[in-house]
DNA sequence: CAGGATCCTAGGCGATACTG
DNA sequence: CAGTATCGCCTAGGATCCTG
């Protein structure tokens, strides 16, 4: 089983790298919402109901550093910040969609499966 | 945004249900290895190098309860236990594969992307 | 409105020891 | 070999307050 080095970190496999980049409780739900249009901070905060202020900020920063989304500050008062998915972030959407579809299937078949 | 109830728990979306079932640091790597053949406990322990004894046991238990794998005990001394992916577990492999492939692509393009 | 800084605790997790 | 059980650390993350 080969090792897998990226950005100075060592992963056991591409799966672990992917989970590092978009795993965790909130990153996929965030990217998923950014499909189609930009969202503002408070919009995300309201829609991801159980996320805390601190967590949301942190996850957004990590996604930005991973270059999966773009943060745009409009210099107005009161502040106006848009989060937009990047081209790189878009490449993750099929994988997220696969997981989303599996979640649907899993719920549907989990209790009737052989 | 509709709610999504399963097994008494409330999720915001199918993505969150999927992450609940096979998210976390170890479950996908475990299921991924179980493709093709059965693995024994210590095999997994050695191969997932950084997993602790306790974590591995716990993750295997949860995957078993989610019906994604089957635990088979052979009544011999010393004990012999096989972990085999279930039919339901197999349905998750395409999604894991999508994530794995994305991990590869991400590493390849992350620093050259526009 | 967006988010930085601080404080603080529950519980996740590793380490270790023991068992059939 | 393949686990359970127990202890205790330590940090992830929630709550709260403050700012441009």
Tab-separated table of C-alpha atoms (C1' of nucleotides) in Angstrom:
chain	number	residue	atom	x	y	z
A	1	UNK	CA	0.000	0.000	0.000
A	2	UNK	CA	1.822	3.113	-1.246
A	3	UNK	CA	1.986	6.312	0.700
A	4	UNK	CA	0.559	9.498	-0.653
A	5	UNK	CA	2.198	12.805	0.088
A	6	UNK	CA	0.543	16.166	-0.480
A	7	UNK	CA	1.348	19.587	0.908
A	8	UNK	CA	3.787	18.101	3.351
A	9	UNK	CA	1.217	15.730	4.781
A	10	UNK	CA	1.239	11.992	4.391
A	11	UNK	CA	-1.936	10.111	3.566
A	12	UNK	CA	-2.519	6.418	3.211
A	13	UNK	CA	-4.569	6.802	0.043
A	14	UNK	CA	-6.344	9.292	-2.213
A	15	UNK	CA	-9.493	8.634	-0.214
A	16	UNK	CA	-7.856	10.006	2.899
A	17	UNK	CA	-6.658	13.060	1.033
A	18	UNK	CA	-10.164	13.686	-0.269
A	19	UNK	CA	-11.592	13.317	3.222
A	20	UNK	CA	-8.986	15.719	4.486
A	21	UNK	CA	-10.025	18.313	1.909
A	22	UNK	CA	-13.788	17.974	1.918
A	23	UNK	CA	-14.533	15.575	4.772
A	24	UNK	CA	-15.873	16.545	8.131
A	25	UNK	CA	-19.394	17.503	8.952
A	26	UNK	CA	-19.829	20.740	7.046
A	27	UNK	CA	-17.616	21.091	3.997
A	28	UNK	CA	-19.650	18.988	1.591
A	29	UNK	CA	-22.931	20.570	2.678
A	30	UNK	CA	-21.354	23.988	2.114
A	31	UNK	CA	-19.962	23.189	-1.330
A	32	UNK	CA	-23.226	21.564	-2.256
A	33	UNK	CA	-25.125	24.730	-1.495
A	34	UNK	CA	-22.666	26.888	-3.418
A	35	UNK	CA	-23.570	25.080	-6.587
A	36	UNK	CA	-25.695	27.334	-8.824
A	37	UNK	CA	-25.141	30.592	-6.958
A	38	UNK	CA	-23.137	32.531	-4.396
A	39	UNK	CA	-24.157	32.554	-0.768
A	40	UNK	CA	-23.593	35.092	1.947
A	41	UNK	CA	-22.232	34.243	5.369
A	42	UNK	CA	-25.471	34.594	7.274
A	43	UNK	CA	-27.394	32.715	4.640
A	44	UNK	CA	-25.168	29.708	5.146
A	45	UNK	CA	-25.340	30.163	8.875
A	46	UNK	CA	-29.116	30.047	8.826
A	47	UNK	CA	-29.414	27.211	6.349
A	48	UNK	CA	-26.889	24.862	7.968
A	49	UNK	CA	-29.002	25.011	11.060
A	50	UNK	CA	-26.796	23.275	13.575
A	51	UNK	CA	-23.465	24.839	12.702
A	52	UNK	CA	-21.934	27.241	15.184
A	53	UNK	CA	-20.493	30.614	14.311
A	54	UNK	CA	-16.966	29.484	15.020
A	55	UNK	CA	-17.236	26.252	13.070
A	56	UNK	CA	-18.706	27.892	9.995
A	57	UNK	CA	-15.967	30.501	9.895
A	58	UNK	CA	-13.294	27.875	10.322
A	59	UNK	CA	-14.681	25.571	7.639
A	60	UNK	CA	-15.026	28.442	5.193
A	61	UNK	CA	-11.411	29.449	5.814
A	62	UNK	CA	-10.204	25.927	5.179
A	63	UNK	CA	-12.222	25.615	1.989
A	64	UNK	CA	-10.807	28.918	0.840
A	65	UNK	CA	-7.271	27.809	1.586
A	66	UNK	CA	-7.915	24.581	-0.279
A	67	UNK	CA	-8.932	26.840	-3.186
A	68	UNK	CA	-12.341	25.191	-3.392
A	69	UNK	CA	-14.230	28.438	-2.952
A	70	UNK	CA	-13.665	32.162	-3.363
A	71	UNK	CA	-14.379	34.794	-0.782
A	72	UNK	CA	-15.420	38.174	-2.144
A	73	UNK	CA	-15.634	41.215	0.085
A	74	UNK	CA	-17.712	44.126	-1.141
A	75	UNK	CA	-16.402	47.265	0.557
A	76	UNK	CA	-19.708	48.634	1.744
A	77	UNK	CA	-21.301	49.327	5.090
A	78	UNK	CA	-22.617	47.090	6.452
A	79	UNK	CA	-20.163	44.474	5.146
A	80	UNK	CA	-21.230	42.243	2.305
A	81	UNK	CA	-19.305	39.007	1.701
A	82	UNK	CA	-20.044	36.421	-0.964
A	83	UNK	CA	-18.818	32.872	-1.037
A	84	UNK	CA	-18.593	31.411	-4.527
A	85	UNK	CA	-17.484	27.963	-5.553
A	86	UNK	CA	-14.281	27.881	-7.601
A	87	UNK	CA	-13.569	25.900	-10.754
A	88	UNK	CA	-11.549	23.517	-8.600
A	89	UNK	CA	-14.426	23.238	-6.160
A	90	UNK	CA	-16.777	22.332	-8.975
A	91	UNK	CA	-14.688	19.272	-9.714
A	92	UNK	CA	-15.735	17.915	-6.335
A	93	UNK	CA	-19.445	18.155	-7.019
A	94	UNK	CA	-19.822	14.838	-8.872
A	95	UNK	CA	-18.260	13.016	-5.932
A	96	UNK	CA	-20.538	14.824	-3.507
A	97	UNK	CA	-23.504	14.054	-5.728
A	98	UNK	CA	-22.535	10.381	-5.711
A	99	UNK	CA	-22.514	10.439	-1.941
A	100	UNK	CA	-25.823	12.284	-1.850
A	101	UNK	CA	-27.418	9.732	-4.131
A	102	UNK	CA	-26.029	6.912	-2.036
A	103	UNK	CA	-27.540	8.479	1.067
A	104	UNK	CA	-30.935	8.399	-0.614
A	105	UNK	CA	-30.505	4.805	-1.743
A	106	UNK	CA	-29.195	3.729	1.627
A	107	UNK	CA	-32.188	5.105	3.454
A	108	UNK	CA	-34.516	3.469	0.955
A	109	UNK	CA	-32.971	0.005	1.024
A	110	UNK	CA	-31.195	-0.314	4.342
A	111	UNK	CA	-34.081	-2.112	6.058
A	112	UNK	CA	-35.300	-4.189	3.132
A	113	UNK	CA	-31.920	-5.342	1.872
A	114	UNK	CA	-31.120	-9.065	1.985
B	1	UNK	CA	-34.621	22.873	2.604
B	2	UNK	CA	-36.476	19.727	3.733
B	3	UNK	CA	-35.475	17.718	6.735
B	4	UNK	CA	-34.423	14.157	6.419
B	5	UNK	CA	-35.264	11.664	9.133
B	6	UNK	CA	-33.656	8.247	9.426
B	7	UNK	CA	-33.441	5.849	12.343
B	8	UNK	CA	-34.781	8.468	14.694
B	9	UNK	CA	-32.104	10.967	13.736
B	10	UNK	CA	-32.672	14.153	11.830
B	11	UNK	CA	-30.352	15.175	9.010
B	12	UNK	CA	-30.342	18.283	6.883
B	13	UNK	CA	-29.778	16.362	3.671
B	14	UNK	CA	-28.886	12.977	2.187
B	15	UNK	CA	-25.262	14.102	2.170
B	16	UNK	CA	-25.296	14.387	5.923
B	17	UNK	CA	-26.864	10.955	6.269
B	18	UNK	CA	-24.183	9.485	4.025
B	19	UNK	CA	-21.450	11.167	6.049
B	20	UNK	CA	-23.024	9.824	9.202
B	21	UNK	CA	-22.915	6.281	7.825
B	22	UNK	CA	-19.530	6.212	6.099
B	23	UNK	CA	-17.917	9.512	7.026
B	24	UNK	CA	-15.203	9.941	9.589
B	25	UNK	CA	-11.585	9.087	9.175
B	26	UNK	CA	-11.666	5.318	8.856
B	27	UNK	CA	-14.890	3.923	7.474
B	28	UNK	CA	-14.299	4.572	3.795
B	29	UNK	CA	-10.725	3.307	3.961
B	30	UNK	CA	-12.022	0.151	5.636
B	31	UNK	CA	-14.807	-0.468	3.131
B	32	UNK	CA	-12.435	0.277	0.312
B	33	UNK	CA	-10.055	-2.426	1.468
B	34	UNK	CA	-12.862	-4.943	1.875
B	35	UNK	CA	-13.577	-4.752	-1.815
B	36	UNK	CA	-12.349	-7.933	-3.551
B	37	UNK	CA	-11.736	-10.029	-0.433
B	38	UNK	CA	-12.272	-10.500	3.293
B	39	UNK	CA	-9.822	-9.066	5.765
B	40	UNK	CA	-8.908	-10.141	9.259
B	41	UNK	CA	-8.798	-7.818	12.202
B	42	UNK	CA	-5.051	-7.609	12.522
B	43	UNK	CA	-4.619	-7.239	8.817
B	44	UNK	CA	-6.699	-4.097	8.880
B	45	UNK	CA	-4.936	-2.933	11.988
B	46	UNK	CA	-1.565	-3.209	10.300
B	47	UNK	CA	-2.647	-1.740	7.003
B	48	UNK	CA	-4.467	1.318	8.361
B	49	UNK	CA	-1.247	2.292	10.029
B	50	UNK	CA	-2.361	5.141	12.213
B	51	UNK	CA	-5.568	3.696	13.574
B	52	UNK	CA	-5.671	2.763	17.233
B	53	UNK	CA	-6.940	-0.535	18.526
B	54	UNK	CA	-9.950	1.070	20.129
B	55	UNK	CA	-10.890	3.165	17.100
B	56	UNK	CA	-10.669	0.241	14.718
B	57	UNK	CA	-12.912	-1.896	16.888
B	58	UNK	CA	-15.413	0.909	17.243
B	59	UNK	CA	-15.536	1.715	13.545
B	60	UNK	CA	-15.955	-1.947	12.653
B	61	UNK	CA	-18.830	-2.229	15.105
B	62	UNK	CA	-20.560	0.774	13.611
B	63	UNK	CA	-20.128	-0.477	10.073
B	64	UNK	CA	-21.548	-3.815	11.162
B	65	UNK	CA	-24.537	-2.158	12.781
B	66	UNK	CA	-25.078	-0.102	9.638
B	67	UNK	CA	-25.150	-3.479	7.845
B	68	UNK	CA	-22.343	-2.415	5.551
B	69	UNK	CA	-20.125	-5.329	6.474
B	70	UNK	CA	-20.420	-8.810	7.963
B	71	UNK	CA	-18.386	-10.146	10.848
B	72	UNK	CA	-17.694	-13.864	10.749
B	73	UNK	CA	-16.236	-15.668	13.741
B	74	UNK	CA	-14.588	-19.022	13.138
B	75	UNK	CA	-14.701	-21.004	16.387
B	76	UNK	CA	-11.072	-22.018	16.526
B	77	UNK	CA	-8.158	-21.359	18.825
B	78	UNK	CA	-6.631	-18.881	18.387
B	79	UNK	CA	-9.656	-16.858	17.287
B	80	UNK	CA	-10.153	-16.171	13.606
B	81	UNK	CA	-12.497	-13.362	12.542
B	82	UNK	CA	-13.222	-12.258	9.008
B	83	UNK	CA	-14.711	-8.952	7.942
B	84	UNK	CA	-16.543	-9.093	4.627
B	85	UNK	CA	-18.330	-6.315	2.807
B	86	UNK	CA	-22.088	-6.802	2.502
B	87	UNK	CA	-24.273	-6.315	-0.558
B	88	UNK	CA	-25.435	-3.059	0.992
B	89	UNK	CA	-21.845	-2.054	1.615
B	90	UNK	CA	-21.002	-2.682	-2.017
B	91	UNK	CA	-23.510	-0.040	-3.034
B	92	UNK	CA	-21.279	2.534	-1.346
B	93	UNK	CA	-18.193	1.643	-3.364
B	94	UNK	CA	-18.987	3.788	-6.429
B	95	UNK	CA	-19.335	6.845	-4.208
B	96	UNK	CA	-16.071	6.036	-2.448
B	97	UNK	CA	-14.426	5.479	-5.807
B	98	UNK	CA	-15.664	8.872	-6.974
B	99	UNK	CA	-14.082	10.447	-3.932
B	100	UNK	CA	-10.883	8.487	-4.440
B	101	UNK	CA	-10.651	9.637	-8.035
B	102	UNK	CA	-11.313	13.194	-7.006
B	103	UNK	CA	-8.493	12.970	-4.488
B	104	UNK	CA	-6.149	11.994	-7.292
B	105	UNK	CA	-7.364	14.768	-9.566
B	106	UNK	CA	-7.221	17.318	-6.787
B	107	UNK	CA	-3.620	16.555	-6.003
B	108	UNK	CA	-2.751	16.706	-9.687
B	109	UNK	CA	-4.454	20.003	-10.472
B	110	UNK	CA	-4.648	21.887	-7.208
B	111	UNK	CA	-1.524	23.946	-7.832
B	112	UNK	CA	-1.877	24.434	-11.563
B	113	UNK	CA	-5.571	25.282	-11.636
B	114	UNK	CA	-6.618	28.784	-12.772
C	1	DC	C1'	-23.192	42.083	8.564
C	2	DA	C1'	-19.223	39.375	9.059
C	3	DG	C1'	-16.051	37.510	11.899
C	4	DG	C1'	-12.027	37.895	15.410
C	5	DA	C1'	-10.658	36.724	20.345
C	6	DT	C1'	-11.349	34.278	24.755
C	7	DC	C1'	-12.783	31.197	27.928
C	8	DC	C1'	-14.052	26.721	29.232
C	9	DT	C1'	-15.780	22.063	29.435
C	10	DA	C1'	-17.687	17.559	27.539
C	11	DG	C1'	-16.245	13.662	25.523
C	12	DG	C1'	-13.369	11.632	21.799
C	13	DC	C1'	-9.548	9.195	21.649
C	14	DG	C1'	-4.985	6.985	22.823
C	15	DA	C1'	-2.559	4.076	26.107
C	16	DT	C1'	-2.538	0.356	28.880
C	17	DA	C1'	-3.956	-3.785	31.129
C	18	DC	C1'	-6.663	-7.881	31.155
C	19	DT	C1'	-9.380	-12.212	28.938
C	20	DG	C1'	-11.302	-16.363	26.362
D	1	DC	C1'	-5.843	-13.516	17.800
D	2	DA	C1'	-9.299	-10.554	18.638
D	3	DG	C1'	-11.171	-8.426	21.349
D	4	DT	C1'	-13.357	-5.811	26.178
D	5	DA	C1'	-12.526	-2.485	30.144
D	6	DT	C1'	-10.732	1.365	32.423
D	7	DC	C1'	-8.285	5.700	33.106
D	8	DG	C1'	-7.088	10.134	32.055
D	9	DC	C1'	-5.454	13.678	28.806
D	10	DC	C1'	-6.282	17.127	25.738
D	11	DT	C1'	-8.347	19.492	22.296
D	12	DA	C1'	-12.328	20.254	19.269
D	13	DG	C1'	-15.678	23.117	19.405
D	14	DG	C1'	-19.804	25.771	21.797
D	15	DA	C1'	-20.935	30.076	24.234
D	16	DT	C1'	-20.100	34.595	24.786
D	17	DC	C1'	-18.328	39.175	24.099
D	18	DC	C1'	-16.224	42.612	21.164
D	19	DT	C1'	-15.088	45.279	16.563
D	20	DG	C1'	-14.859	47.726	11.868
